[in-house]
Tab-separated table of C-alpha atoms in Angstrom:
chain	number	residue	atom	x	y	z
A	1	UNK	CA	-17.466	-96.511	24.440
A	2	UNK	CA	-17.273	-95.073	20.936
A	3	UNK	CA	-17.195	-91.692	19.633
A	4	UNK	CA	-18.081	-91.787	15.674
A	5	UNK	CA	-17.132	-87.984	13.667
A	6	UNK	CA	-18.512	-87.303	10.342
A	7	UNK	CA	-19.359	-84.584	8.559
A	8	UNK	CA	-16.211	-83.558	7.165
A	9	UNK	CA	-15.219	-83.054	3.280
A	10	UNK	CA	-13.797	-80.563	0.522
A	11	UNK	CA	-15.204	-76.900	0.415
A	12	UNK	CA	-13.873	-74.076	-0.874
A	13	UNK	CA	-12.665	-70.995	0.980
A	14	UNK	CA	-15.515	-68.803	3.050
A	15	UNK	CA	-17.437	-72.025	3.076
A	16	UNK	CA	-19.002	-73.879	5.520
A	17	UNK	CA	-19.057	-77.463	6.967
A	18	UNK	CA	-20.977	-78.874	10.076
A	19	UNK	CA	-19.287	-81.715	11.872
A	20	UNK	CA	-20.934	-84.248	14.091
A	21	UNK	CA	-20.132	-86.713	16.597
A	22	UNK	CA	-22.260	-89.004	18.352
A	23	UNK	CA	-20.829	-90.766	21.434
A	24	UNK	CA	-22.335	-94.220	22.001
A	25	UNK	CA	-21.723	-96.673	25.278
A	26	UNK	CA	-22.669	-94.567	28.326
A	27	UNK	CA	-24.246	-91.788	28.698
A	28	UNK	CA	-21.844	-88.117	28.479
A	29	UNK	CA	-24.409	-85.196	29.378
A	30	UNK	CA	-22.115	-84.450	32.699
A	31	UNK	CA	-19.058	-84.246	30.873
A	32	UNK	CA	-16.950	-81.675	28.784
A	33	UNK	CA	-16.393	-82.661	24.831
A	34	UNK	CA	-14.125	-81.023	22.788
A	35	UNK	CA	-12.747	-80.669	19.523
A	36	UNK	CA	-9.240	-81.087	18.386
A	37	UNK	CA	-7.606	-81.053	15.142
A	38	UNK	CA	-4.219	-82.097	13.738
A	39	UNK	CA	-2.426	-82.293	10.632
A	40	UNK	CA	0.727	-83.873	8.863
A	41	UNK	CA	3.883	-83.530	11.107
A	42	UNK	CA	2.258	-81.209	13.618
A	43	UNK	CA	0.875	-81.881	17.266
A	44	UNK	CA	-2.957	-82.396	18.038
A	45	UNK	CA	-4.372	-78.732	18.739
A	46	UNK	CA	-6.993	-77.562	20.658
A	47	UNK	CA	-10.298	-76.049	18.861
A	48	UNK	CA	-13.396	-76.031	21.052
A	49	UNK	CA	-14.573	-77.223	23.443
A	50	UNK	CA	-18.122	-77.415	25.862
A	51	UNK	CA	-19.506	-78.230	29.190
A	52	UNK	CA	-21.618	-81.266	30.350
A	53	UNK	CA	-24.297	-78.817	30.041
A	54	UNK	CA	-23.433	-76.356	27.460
A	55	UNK	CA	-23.545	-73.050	29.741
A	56	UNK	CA	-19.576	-72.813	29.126
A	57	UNK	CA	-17.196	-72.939	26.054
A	58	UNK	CA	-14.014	-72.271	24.839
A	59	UNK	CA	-12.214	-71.738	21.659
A	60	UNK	CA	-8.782	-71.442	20.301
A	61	UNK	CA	-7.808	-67.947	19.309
A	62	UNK	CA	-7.322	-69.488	15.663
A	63	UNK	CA	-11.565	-70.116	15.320
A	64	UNK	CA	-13.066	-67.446	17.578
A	65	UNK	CA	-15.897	-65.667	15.942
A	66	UNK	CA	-15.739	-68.751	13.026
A	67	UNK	CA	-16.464	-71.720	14.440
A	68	UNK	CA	-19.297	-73.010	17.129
A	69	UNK	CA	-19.402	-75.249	19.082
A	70	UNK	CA	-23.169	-76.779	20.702
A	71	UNK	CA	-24.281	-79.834	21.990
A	72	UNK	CA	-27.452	-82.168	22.436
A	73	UNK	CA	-27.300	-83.997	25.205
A	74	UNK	CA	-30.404	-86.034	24.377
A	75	UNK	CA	-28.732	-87.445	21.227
A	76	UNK	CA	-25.231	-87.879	23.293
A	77	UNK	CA	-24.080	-85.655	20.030
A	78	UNK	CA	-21.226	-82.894	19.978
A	79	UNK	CA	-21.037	-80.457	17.007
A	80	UNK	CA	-18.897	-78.127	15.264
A	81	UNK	CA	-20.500	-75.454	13.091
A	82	UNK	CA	-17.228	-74.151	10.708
A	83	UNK	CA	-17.887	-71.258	8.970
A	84	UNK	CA	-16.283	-68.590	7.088
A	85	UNK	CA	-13.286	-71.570	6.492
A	86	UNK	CA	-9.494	-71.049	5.659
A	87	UNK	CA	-7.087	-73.004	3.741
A	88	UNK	CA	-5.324	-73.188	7.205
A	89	UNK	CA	-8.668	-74.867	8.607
A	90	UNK	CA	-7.474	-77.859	6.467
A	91	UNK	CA	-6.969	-80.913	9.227
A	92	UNK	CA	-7.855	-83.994	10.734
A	93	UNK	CA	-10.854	-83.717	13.180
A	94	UNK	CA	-11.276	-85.358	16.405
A	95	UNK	CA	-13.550	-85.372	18.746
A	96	UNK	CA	-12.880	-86.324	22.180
A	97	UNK	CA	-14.552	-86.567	25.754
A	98	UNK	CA	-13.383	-85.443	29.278
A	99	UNK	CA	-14.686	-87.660	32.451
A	100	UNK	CA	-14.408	-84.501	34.386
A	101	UNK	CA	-17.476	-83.098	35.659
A	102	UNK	CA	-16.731	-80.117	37.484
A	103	UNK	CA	-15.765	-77.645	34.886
A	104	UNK	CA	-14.990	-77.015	31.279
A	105	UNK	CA	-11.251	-78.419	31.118
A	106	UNK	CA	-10.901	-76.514	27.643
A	107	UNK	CA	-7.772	-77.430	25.960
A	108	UNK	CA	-6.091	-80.055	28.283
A	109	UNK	CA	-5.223	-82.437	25.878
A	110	UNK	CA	-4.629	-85.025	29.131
A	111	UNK	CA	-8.390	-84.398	30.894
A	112	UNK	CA	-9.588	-86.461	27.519
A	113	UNK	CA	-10.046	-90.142	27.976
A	114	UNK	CA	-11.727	-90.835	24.936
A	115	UNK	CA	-11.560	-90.151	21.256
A	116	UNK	CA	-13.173	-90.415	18.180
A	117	UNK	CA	-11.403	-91.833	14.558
A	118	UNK	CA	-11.524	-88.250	13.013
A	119	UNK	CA	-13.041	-86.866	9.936
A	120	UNK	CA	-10.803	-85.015	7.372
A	121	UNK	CA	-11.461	-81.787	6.574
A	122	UNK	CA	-9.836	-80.231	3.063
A	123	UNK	CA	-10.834	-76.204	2.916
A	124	UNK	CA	-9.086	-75.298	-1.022
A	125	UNK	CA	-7.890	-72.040	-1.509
């Protein structure tokens, strides 16, 4: 199983970036996939996450009304649509998958079995 992020890069503040990740090795349409994000020093957090079929997500407070997250199920792809970016936004991004099918397990860092490498994201003031 792989996950592979990309999509990440430099933008200024107010900008916007799109991040992907494709999930190769079996097939992930049942199950929640999130986003998390982490930088120097600091634990993983929690940014976004989605059901196996996108009827339910969650965000941290941090990128409500900013960021969105969707899903295409036929691609096995996640995304994150980042807009309206801060200099705080600035961070590693993972991607990550949850084997649970039942509900959205949002921001439990421990329902997530697998994980992408991550894709930096640098938003400049």
């Amino acid at each position: 199983v792989q996950l592979q992020a990309s999509g990440g890069g430099l933008v200024q503040a107010g900008g916007s970036l799109r991040l992907s990740c494709a999930a190769s090795g079996r097939t992930f349409s049942l199950y929640t996939m999130g986003w998390f994000r982490q930088t120097p020093g600091k634990e993983r957090e929690f940014v976004a996450s989605i059901s196996g079929s996108g009827g339910s997500s969650y965000y941290a407070d941090s990128v409500k009304g900013r960021f969105t997250i969707s899903r295409d199920n036929a691609k096995n792809t996640v995304y994150l649509q980042m807009n309206s970016l801060k200099s705080e936004d600035t961070a590693v991004y993972y991607c990550a998958v949850s084997l649970n099918a039942l509900h959205n397990v949002g921001g439990t860092y421990s329902k997530y079995i697998y994980w992408g490498q991550g894709t930096q994201v640098t938003v400049s003031s």
